[in-house]
Short mmCIF file of C-alpha atoms and ligand atoms in Angstrom, two decimals:
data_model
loop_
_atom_site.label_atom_id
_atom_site.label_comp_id
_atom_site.label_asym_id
_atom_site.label_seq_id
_atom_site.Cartn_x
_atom_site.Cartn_y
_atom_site.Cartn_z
CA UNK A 1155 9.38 103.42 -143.37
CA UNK A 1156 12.70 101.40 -142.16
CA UNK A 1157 14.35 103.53 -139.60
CA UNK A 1158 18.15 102.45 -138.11
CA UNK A 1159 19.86 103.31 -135.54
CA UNK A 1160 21.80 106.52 -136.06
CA UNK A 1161 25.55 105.42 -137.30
CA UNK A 1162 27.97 105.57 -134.70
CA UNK A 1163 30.60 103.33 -136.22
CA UNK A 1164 34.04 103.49 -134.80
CA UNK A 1165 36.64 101.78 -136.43
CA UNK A 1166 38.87 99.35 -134.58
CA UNK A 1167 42.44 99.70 -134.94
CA UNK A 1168 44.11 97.93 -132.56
CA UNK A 1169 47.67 97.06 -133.68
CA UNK A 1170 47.83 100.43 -135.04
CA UNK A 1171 47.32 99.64 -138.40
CA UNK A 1172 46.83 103.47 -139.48
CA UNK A 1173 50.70 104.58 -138.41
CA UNK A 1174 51.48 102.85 -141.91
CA UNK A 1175 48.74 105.01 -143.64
CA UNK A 1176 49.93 107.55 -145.22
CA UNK A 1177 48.26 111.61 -144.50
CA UNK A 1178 46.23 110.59 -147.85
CA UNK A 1179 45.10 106.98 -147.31
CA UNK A 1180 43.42 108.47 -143.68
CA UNK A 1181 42.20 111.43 -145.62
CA UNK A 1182 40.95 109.35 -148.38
CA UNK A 1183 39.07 106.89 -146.06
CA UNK A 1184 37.45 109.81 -143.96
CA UNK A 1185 35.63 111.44 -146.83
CA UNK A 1186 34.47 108.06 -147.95
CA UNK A 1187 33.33 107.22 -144.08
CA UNK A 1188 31.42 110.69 -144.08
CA UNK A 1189 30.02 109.84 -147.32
CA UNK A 1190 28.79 106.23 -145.92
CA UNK A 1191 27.06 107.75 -143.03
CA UNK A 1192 25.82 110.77 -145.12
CA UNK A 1193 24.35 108.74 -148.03
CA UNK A 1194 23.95 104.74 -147.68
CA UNK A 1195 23.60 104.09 -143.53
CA UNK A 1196 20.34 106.32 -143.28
CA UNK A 1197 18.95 105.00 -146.26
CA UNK A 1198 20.10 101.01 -146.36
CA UNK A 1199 17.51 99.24 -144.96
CA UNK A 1200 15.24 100.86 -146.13
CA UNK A 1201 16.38 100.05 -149.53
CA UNK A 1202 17.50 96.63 -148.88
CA UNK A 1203 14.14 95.41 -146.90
CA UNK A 1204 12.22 96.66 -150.60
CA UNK A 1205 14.79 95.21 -152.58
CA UNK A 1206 15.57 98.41 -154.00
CA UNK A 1207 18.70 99.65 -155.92
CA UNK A 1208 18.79 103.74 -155.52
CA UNK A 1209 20.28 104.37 -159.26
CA UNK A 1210 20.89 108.03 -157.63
CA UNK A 1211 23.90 106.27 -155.56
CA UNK A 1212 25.87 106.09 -159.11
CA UNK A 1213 26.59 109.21 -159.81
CA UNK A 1214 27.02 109.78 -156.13
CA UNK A 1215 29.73 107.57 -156.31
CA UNK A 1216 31.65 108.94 -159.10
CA UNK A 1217 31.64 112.71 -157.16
CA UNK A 1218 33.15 110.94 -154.13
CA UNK A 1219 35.49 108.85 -156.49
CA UNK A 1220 34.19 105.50 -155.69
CA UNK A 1221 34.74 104.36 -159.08
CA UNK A 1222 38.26 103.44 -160.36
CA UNK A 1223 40.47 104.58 -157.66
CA UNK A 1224 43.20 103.04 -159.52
CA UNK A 1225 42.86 104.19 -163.23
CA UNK A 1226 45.07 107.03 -164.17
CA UNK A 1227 43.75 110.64 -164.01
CA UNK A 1228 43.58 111.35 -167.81
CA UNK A 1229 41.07 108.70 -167.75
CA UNK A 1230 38.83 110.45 -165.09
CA UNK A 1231 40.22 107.62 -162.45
CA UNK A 1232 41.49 108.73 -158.99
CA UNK A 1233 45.96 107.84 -159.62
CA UNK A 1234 45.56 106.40 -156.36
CA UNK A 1235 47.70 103.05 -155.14
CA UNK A 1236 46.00 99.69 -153.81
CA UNK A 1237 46.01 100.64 -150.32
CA UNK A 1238 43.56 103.91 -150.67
CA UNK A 1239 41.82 101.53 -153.16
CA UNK A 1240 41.05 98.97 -150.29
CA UNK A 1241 40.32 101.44 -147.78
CA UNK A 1242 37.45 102.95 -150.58
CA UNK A 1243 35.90 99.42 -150.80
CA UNK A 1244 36.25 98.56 -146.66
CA UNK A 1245 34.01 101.72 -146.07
CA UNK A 1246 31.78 101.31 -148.90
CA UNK A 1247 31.25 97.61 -147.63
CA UNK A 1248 30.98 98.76 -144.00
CA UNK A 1249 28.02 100.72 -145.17
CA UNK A 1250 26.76 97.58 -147.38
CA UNK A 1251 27.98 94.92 -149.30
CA UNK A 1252 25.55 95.32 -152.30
CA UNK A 1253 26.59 98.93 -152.57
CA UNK A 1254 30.39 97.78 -152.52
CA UNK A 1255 29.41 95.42 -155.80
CA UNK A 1256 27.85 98.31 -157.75
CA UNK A 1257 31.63 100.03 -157.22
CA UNK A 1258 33.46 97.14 -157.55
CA UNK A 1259 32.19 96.21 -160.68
CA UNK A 1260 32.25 99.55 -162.40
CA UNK A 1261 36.06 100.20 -161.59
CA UNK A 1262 37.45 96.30 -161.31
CA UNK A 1263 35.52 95.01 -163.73
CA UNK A 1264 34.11 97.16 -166.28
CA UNK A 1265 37.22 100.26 -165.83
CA UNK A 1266 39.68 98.15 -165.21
CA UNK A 1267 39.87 95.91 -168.77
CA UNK A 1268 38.67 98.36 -170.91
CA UNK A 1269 41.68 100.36 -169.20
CA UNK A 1270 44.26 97.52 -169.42
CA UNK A 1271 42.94 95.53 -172.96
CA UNK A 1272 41.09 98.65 -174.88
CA UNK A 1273 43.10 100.82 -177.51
CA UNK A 1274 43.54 104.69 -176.54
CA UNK A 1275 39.89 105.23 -178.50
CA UNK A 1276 38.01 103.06 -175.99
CA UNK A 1277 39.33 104.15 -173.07
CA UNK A 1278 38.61 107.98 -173.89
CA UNK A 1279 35.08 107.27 -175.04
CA UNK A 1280 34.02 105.04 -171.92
CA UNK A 1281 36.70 105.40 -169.01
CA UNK A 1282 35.80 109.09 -167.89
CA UNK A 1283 32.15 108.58 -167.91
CA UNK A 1284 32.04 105.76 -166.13
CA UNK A 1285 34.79 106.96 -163.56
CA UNK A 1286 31.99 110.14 -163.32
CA UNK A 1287 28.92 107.90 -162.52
CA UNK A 1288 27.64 108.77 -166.22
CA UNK A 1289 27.39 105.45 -167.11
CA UNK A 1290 26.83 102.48 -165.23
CA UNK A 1291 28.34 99.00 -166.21
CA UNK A 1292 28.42 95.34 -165.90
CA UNK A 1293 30.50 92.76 -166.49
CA UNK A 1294 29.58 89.19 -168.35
CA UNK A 1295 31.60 86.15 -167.00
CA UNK A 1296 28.70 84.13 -165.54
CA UNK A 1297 26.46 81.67 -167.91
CA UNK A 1298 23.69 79.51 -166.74
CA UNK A 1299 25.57 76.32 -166.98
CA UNK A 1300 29.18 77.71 -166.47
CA UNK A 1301 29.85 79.10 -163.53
CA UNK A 1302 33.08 77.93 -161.55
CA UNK A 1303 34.37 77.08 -164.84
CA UNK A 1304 33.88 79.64 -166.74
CA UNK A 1305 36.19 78.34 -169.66
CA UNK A 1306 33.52 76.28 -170.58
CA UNK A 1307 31.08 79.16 -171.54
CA UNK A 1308 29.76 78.93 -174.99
CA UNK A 1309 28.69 82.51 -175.40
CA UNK A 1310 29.83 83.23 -178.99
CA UNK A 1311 30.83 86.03 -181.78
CA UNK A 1312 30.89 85.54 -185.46
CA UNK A 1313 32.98 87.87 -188.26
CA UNK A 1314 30.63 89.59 -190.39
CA UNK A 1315 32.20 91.76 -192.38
CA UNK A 1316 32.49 95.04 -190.88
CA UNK A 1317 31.00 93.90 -187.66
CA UNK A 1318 30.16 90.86 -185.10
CA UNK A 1319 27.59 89.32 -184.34
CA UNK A 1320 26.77 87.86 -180.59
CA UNK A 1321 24.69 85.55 -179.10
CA UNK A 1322 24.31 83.71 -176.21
CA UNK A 1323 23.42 84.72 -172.39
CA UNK A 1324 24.90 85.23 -169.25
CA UNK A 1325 23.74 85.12 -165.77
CA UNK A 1326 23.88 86.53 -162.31
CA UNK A 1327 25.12 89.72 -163.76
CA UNK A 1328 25.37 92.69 -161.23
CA UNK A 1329 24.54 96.23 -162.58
CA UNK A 1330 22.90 94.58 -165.60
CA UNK A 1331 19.13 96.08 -165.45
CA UNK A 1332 20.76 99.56 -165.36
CA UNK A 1333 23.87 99.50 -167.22
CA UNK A 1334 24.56 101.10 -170.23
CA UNK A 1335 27.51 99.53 -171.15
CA UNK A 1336 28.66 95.21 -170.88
CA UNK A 1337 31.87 94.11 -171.00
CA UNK A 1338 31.34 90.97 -172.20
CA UNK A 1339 32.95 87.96 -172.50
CA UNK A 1340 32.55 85.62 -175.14
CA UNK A 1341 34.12 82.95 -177.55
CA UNK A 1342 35.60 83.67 -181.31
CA UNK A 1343 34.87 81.37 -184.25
CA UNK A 1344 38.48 79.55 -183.03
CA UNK A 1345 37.40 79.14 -179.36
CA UNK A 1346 39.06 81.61 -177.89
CA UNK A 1347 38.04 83.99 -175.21
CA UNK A 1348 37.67 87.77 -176.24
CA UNK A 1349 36.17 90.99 -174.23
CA UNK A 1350 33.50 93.31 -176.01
CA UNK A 1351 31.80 96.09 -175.20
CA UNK A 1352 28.02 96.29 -175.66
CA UNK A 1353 25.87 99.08 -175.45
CA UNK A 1354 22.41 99.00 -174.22
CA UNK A 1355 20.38 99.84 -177.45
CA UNK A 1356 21.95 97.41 -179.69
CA UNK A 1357 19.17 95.35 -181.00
CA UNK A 1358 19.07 91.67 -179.99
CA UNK A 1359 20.25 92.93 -176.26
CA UNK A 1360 18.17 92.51 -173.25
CA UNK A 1361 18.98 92.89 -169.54
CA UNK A 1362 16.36 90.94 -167.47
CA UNK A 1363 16.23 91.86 -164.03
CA UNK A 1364 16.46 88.65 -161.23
CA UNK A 1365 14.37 88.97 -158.66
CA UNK A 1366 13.83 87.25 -154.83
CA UNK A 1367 16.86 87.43 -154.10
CA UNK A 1368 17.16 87.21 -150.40
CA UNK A 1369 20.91 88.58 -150.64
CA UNK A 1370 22.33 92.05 -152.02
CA UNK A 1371 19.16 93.26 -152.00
CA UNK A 1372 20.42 96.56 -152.50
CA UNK A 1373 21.74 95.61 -155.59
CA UNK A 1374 20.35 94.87 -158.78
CA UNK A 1375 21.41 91.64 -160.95
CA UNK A 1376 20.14 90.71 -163.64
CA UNK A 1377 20.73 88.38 -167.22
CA UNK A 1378 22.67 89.54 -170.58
CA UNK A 1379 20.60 88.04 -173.25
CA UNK A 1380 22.42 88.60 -176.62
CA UNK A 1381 20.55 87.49 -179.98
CA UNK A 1382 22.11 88.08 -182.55
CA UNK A 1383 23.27 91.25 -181.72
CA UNK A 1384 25.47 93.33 -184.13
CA UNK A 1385 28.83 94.54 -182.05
CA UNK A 1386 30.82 97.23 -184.43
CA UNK A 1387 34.20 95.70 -184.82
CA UNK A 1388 36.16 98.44 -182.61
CA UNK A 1389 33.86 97.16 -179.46
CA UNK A 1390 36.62 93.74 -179.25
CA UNK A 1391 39.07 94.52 -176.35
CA UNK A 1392 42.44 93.86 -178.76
CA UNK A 1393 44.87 93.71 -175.74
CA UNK A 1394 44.30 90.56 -174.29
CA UNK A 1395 42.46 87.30 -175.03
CA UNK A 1396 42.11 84.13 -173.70
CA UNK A 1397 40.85 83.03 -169.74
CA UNK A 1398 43.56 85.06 -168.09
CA UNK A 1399 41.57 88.38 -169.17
CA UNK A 1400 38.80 87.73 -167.51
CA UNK A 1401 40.84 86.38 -164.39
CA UNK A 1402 43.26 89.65 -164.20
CA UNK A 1403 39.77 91.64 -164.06
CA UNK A 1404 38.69 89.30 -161.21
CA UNK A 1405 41.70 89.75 -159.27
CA UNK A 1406 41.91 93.43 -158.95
CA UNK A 1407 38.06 92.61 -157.75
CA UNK A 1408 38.93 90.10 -155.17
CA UNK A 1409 41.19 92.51 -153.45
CA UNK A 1410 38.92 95.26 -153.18
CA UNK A 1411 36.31 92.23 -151.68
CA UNK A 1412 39.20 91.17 -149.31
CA UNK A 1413 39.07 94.54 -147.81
CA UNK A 1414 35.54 94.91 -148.41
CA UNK A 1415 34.39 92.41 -146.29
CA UNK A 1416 36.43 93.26 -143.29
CA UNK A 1417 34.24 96.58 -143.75
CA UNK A 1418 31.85 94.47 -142.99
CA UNK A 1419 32.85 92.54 -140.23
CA UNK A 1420 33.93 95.94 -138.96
CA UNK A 1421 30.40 97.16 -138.55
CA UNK A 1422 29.04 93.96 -136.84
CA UNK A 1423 32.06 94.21 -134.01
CA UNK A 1424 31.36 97.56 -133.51
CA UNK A 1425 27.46 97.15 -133.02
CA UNK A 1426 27.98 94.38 -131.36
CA UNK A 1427 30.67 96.27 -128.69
CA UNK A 1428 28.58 98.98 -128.17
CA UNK A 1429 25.52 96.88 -127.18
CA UNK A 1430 27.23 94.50 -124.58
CA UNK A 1431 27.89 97.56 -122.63
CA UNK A 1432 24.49 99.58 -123.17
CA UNK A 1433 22.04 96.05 -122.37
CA UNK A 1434 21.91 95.20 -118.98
CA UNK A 1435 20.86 91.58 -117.65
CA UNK A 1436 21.23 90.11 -114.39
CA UNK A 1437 21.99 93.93 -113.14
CA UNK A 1438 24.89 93.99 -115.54
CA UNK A 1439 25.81 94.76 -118.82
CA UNK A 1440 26.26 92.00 -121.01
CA UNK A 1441 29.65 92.95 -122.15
CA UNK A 1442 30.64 91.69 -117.76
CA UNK A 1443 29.89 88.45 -118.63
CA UNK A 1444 32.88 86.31 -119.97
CA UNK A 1445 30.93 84.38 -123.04
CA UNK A 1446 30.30 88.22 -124.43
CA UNK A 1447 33.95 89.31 -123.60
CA UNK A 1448 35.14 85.69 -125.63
CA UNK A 1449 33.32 86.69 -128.75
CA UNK A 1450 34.41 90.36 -128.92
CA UNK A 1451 37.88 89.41 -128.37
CA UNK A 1452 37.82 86.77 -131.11
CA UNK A 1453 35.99 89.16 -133.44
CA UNK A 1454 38.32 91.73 -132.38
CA UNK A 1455 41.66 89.51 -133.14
CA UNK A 1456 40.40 88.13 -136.56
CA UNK A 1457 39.77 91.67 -137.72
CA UNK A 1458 42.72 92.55 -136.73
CA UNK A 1459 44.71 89.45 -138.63
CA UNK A 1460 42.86 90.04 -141.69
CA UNK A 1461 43.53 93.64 -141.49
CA UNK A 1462 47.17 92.99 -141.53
CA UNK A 1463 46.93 90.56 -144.27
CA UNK A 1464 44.78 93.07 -146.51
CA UNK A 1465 47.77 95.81 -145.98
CA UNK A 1466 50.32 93.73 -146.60
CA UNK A 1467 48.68 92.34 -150.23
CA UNK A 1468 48.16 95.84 -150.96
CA UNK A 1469 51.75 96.23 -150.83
CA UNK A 1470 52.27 93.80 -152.92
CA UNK A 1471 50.00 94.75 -155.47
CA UNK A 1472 51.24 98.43 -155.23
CA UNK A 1473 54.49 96.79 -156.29
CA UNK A 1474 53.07 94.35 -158.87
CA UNK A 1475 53.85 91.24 -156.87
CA UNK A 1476 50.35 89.84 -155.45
CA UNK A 1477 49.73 86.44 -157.00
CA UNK A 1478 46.52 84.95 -157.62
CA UNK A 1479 46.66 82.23 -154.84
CA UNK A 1480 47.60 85.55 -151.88
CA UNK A 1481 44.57 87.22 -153.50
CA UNK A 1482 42.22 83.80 -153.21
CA UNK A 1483 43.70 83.28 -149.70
CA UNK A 1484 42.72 87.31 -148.39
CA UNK A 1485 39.32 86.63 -150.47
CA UNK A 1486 38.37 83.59 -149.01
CA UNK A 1487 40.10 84.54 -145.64
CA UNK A 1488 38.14 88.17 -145.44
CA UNK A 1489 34.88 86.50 -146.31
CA UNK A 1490 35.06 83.49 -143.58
CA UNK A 1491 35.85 86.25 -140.73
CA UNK A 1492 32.99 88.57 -141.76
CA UNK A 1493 30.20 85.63 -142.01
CA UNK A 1494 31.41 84.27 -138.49
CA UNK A 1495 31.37 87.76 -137.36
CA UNK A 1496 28.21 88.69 -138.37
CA UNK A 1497 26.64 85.66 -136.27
CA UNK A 1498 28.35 85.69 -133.67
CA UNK A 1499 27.46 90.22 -133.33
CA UNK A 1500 24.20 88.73 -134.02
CA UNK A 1501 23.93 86.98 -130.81
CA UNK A 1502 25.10 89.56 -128.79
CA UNK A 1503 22.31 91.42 -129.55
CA UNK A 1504 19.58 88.86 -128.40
CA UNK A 1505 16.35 89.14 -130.25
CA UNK A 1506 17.29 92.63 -131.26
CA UNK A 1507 19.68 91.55 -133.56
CA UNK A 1508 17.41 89.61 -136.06
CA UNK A 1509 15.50 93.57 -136.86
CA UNK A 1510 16.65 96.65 -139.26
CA UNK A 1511 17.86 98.23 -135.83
CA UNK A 1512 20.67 96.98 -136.11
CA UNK A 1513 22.88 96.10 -139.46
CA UNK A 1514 24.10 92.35 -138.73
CA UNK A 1515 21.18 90.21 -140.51
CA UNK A 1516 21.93 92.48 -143.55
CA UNK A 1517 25.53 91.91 -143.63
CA UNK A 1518 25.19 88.02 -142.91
CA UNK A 1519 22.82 87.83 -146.05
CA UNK A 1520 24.87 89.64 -148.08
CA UNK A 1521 27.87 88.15 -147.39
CA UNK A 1522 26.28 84.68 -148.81
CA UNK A 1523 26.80 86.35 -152.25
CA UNK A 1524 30.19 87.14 -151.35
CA UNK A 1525 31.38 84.21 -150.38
CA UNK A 1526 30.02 83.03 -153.88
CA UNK A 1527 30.82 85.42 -156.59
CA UNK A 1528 34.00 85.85 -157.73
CA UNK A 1529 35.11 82.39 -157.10
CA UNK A 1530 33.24 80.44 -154.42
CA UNK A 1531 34.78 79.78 -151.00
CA UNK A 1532 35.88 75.76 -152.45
CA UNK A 1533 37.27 76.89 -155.13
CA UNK A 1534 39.97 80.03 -153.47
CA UNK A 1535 40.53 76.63 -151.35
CA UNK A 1536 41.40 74.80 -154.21
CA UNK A 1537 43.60 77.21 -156.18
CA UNK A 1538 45.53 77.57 -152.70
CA UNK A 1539 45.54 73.70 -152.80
CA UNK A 1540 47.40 73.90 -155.93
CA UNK A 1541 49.96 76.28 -155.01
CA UNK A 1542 50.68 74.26 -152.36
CA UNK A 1543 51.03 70.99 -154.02
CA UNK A 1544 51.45 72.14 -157.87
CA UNK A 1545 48.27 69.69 -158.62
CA UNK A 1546 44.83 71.34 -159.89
CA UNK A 1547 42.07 69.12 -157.62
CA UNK A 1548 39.31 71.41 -159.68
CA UNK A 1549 39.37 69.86 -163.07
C1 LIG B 104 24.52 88.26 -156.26
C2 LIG B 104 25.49 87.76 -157.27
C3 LIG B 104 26.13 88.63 -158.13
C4 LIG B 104 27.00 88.17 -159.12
N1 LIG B 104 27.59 89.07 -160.00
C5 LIG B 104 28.30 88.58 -161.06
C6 LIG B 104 28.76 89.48 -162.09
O1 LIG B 104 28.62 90.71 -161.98
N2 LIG B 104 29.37 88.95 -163.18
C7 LIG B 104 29.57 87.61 -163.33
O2 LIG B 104 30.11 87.20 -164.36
N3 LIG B 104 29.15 86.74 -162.37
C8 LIG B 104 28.51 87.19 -161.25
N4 LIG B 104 28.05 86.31 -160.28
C9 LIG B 104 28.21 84.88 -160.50
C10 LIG B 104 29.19 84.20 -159.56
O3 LIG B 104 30.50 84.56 -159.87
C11 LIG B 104 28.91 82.69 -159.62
O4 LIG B 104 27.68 82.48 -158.93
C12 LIG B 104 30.03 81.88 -159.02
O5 LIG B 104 31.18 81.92 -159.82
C13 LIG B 104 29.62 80.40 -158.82
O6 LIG B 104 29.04 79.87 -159.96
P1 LIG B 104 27.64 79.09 -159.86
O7 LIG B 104 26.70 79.95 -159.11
O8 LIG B 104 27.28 78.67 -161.23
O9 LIG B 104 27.96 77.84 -158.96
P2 LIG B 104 28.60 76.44 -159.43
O10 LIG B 104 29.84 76.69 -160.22
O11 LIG B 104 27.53 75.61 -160.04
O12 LIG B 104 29.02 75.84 -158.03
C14 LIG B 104 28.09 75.20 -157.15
C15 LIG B 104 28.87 74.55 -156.00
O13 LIG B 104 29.76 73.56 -156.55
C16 LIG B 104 31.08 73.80 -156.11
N5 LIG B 104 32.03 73.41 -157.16
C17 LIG B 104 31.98 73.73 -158.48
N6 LIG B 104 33.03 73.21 -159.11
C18 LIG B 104 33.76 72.57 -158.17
C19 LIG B 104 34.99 71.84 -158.19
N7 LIG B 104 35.70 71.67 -159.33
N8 LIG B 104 35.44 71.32 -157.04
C20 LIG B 104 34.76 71.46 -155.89
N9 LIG B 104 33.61 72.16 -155.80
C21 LIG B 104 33.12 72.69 -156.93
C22 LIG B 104 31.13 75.30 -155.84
O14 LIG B 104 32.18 75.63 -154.92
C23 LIG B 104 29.76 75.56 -155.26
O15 LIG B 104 29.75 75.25 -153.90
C24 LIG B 104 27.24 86.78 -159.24
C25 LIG B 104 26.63 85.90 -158.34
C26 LIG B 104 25.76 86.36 -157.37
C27 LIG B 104 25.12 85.38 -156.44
#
């Protein structure tokens, strides 16, 4: 048995940040704190040391409305705007960044098209059960050989009569060895990039599980094997095709990662604060000498930067205005902080910081996936490079 510290986290706030929250964002972001140091902090290392993804959590996190914070109500979703959205994913992530993918994926990527590009039949059958922890999804983007360009996928559906058939495989899926439902993407007869829904029990669909992974751990990945599997016709996601499906999907996701990973970076400031004034060397606390005091205050004022960047893209989105290059820049922005974070906190804590006591070699780990998925740290660079200069330097 894994035991870590009890969770004291505080949450830094130092330019004030919560006199724009509104009565309901602070509310909001308590009962998902409590819920954090009720549910995942006693339990996450444990979990995460075994590799272990606690399916239990999923239905945990539709009572607490982790999933689809932004989907209407009718639909089992929470009404809420972007802001309370990102506050949901920065405590989730503060608790754990694998537990922040299971949620992310179920209401940015498996809610959130089936929501936008389904027909009002789809979204009653799926949307409140997955918003309820019912049913856990996944979504397909990822293929062996096309990952950063995912336009090149060759995952494929056929007409056949009264129903398609599928084949083809994707990779690095997360949720996949539980799901029970795959939004999957996947090229018509013409070439063109469509979203279905698969159910686990069609025949000629498998979900292999990937194992040693040394990141995530807490979260299970796995394959989408499709072989000739027969998908009824009213599966196809009508209200959208081509790339830019799949990319509106990912950047509803990148936000809630943007604020995610502060979360994270969060918890490795805060460890690392409390420590440099409880361990004394030299007849001192750490936290006296000037070295500690440099890191804290540079952890302290990138939080604080990307905290004010995260708000102000949540505006933005709240009034339909974020771009994709503002969400690759908080993505890309969030994730750099938290890594740098997470080593630096580690050092504070001497020795001590490389055990389950304390939560920074977790974070760091995970955060290697999430400066990885959902576009890798080069390429946010890149699509910033060509908003800047109007000239694509990926393709
Ligand atoms: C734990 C985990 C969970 C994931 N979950 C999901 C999921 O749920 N669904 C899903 O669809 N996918 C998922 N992914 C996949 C993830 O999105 C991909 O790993 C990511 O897009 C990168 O693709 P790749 O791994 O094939 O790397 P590659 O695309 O092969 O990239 C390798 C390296 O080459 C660089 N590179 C590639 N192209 C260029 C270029 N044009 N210019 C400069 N550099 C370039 C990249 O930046 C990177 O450093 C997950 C991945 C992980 C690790």
């Amino acid at each position: 048995m894994i035991t870590a510290s009890k969770d004291q986290f505080e949450s830094p706030d130092f330019y004030a940040l919560d006199g724009l929250l509104t009565e309901e964002h602070k509310l909001i972001r308590q009962s998902v704190r409590d819920f954090v140091k009720k549910e995942i902090s006693p339990n996450i290392e444990e979990w995460a040391q075994n590799a272990h993804f606690p399916y239990e959590i999923v239905k945990k996190f539709g009572d607490v409305g982790a999933f689809g914070p932004t989907i209407p109500e009718t639909y089992g979703g929470g009404g809420l705007d972007y802001i309370s959205y990102g506050l949901i994913m920065q405590e989730i992530e503060r608790g754990d960044s694998g537990m922040r993918s299971t949620a992310s994926v179920q209401g940015s990527l498996v809610m959130y098209p089936i929501y936008k590009f389904g027909n009002e039949a789809q979204r009653n059958k799926y949307l409140p059960k997955l918003a309820s922890g019912e049913w856990l999804g996944c979504f397909g983007l990822t293929e062996p050989d096309h990952g950063s360009n995912p336009s090149g996928m060759v995952t494929n559906f056929k007409d056949a009569g009264d129903h398609y058939v599928l084949n083809g495989a994707k990779m690095w899926i997360s949720n996949s060895p539980k799901a029970d439902v795959a939004v999957v993407w996947a090229k018509s007869e013409e070439g063109r990039i469509h979203g279905l829904i698969v159910e686990r029990g069609m025949e000629g669909f498998s979900t292999p599980e990937t194992h040693g992974k040394w990141s995530l751990r807490a979260s299970t990945t796995g394959e989408l094997v499709f072989d000739n599997v027969k998908v009824p016709k009213e599966n196809l996601l009508e209200g959208k095709s081509g790339l830019g499906a799949p990319m509106m999907c990912l950047d509803s996701a990148r936000f809630g990662i943007a604020w995610g990973a502060i979360g994270a970076a969060m918890d490795c400031y805060d460890s690392a604060r409390r420590y440099s004034l409880e361990r004394h060397q030299f007849g001192k606390p750490i936290g006296s000498f000037q070295l500690t005091q440099k890191k804290l205050s540079e952890m302290l004022t990138e939080i604080t930067k990307s905290q004010l960047l995260n708000y102000r893209l949540g505006q933005l989105f709240n009034e339909g205005k974020a771009t994709t290059a503002q969400i690759s820049m908080a993505k890309r922005n969030a994730v750099e902080v938290a890594l740098n974070i997470a080593r630096e906190a580690r050092q504070i804590h001497g020795g001590m910081g490389i055990t389950g006591e304390y939560p920074m070699m977790r974070h760091m780990a995970n955060l290697e996936s999430v400066v990885t998925y959902e576009g890798t740290h080069d390429i946010h660079l890149l699509i910033l490079g060509k908003e800047i200069t109007g000239i694509p330097a990926f393709e």
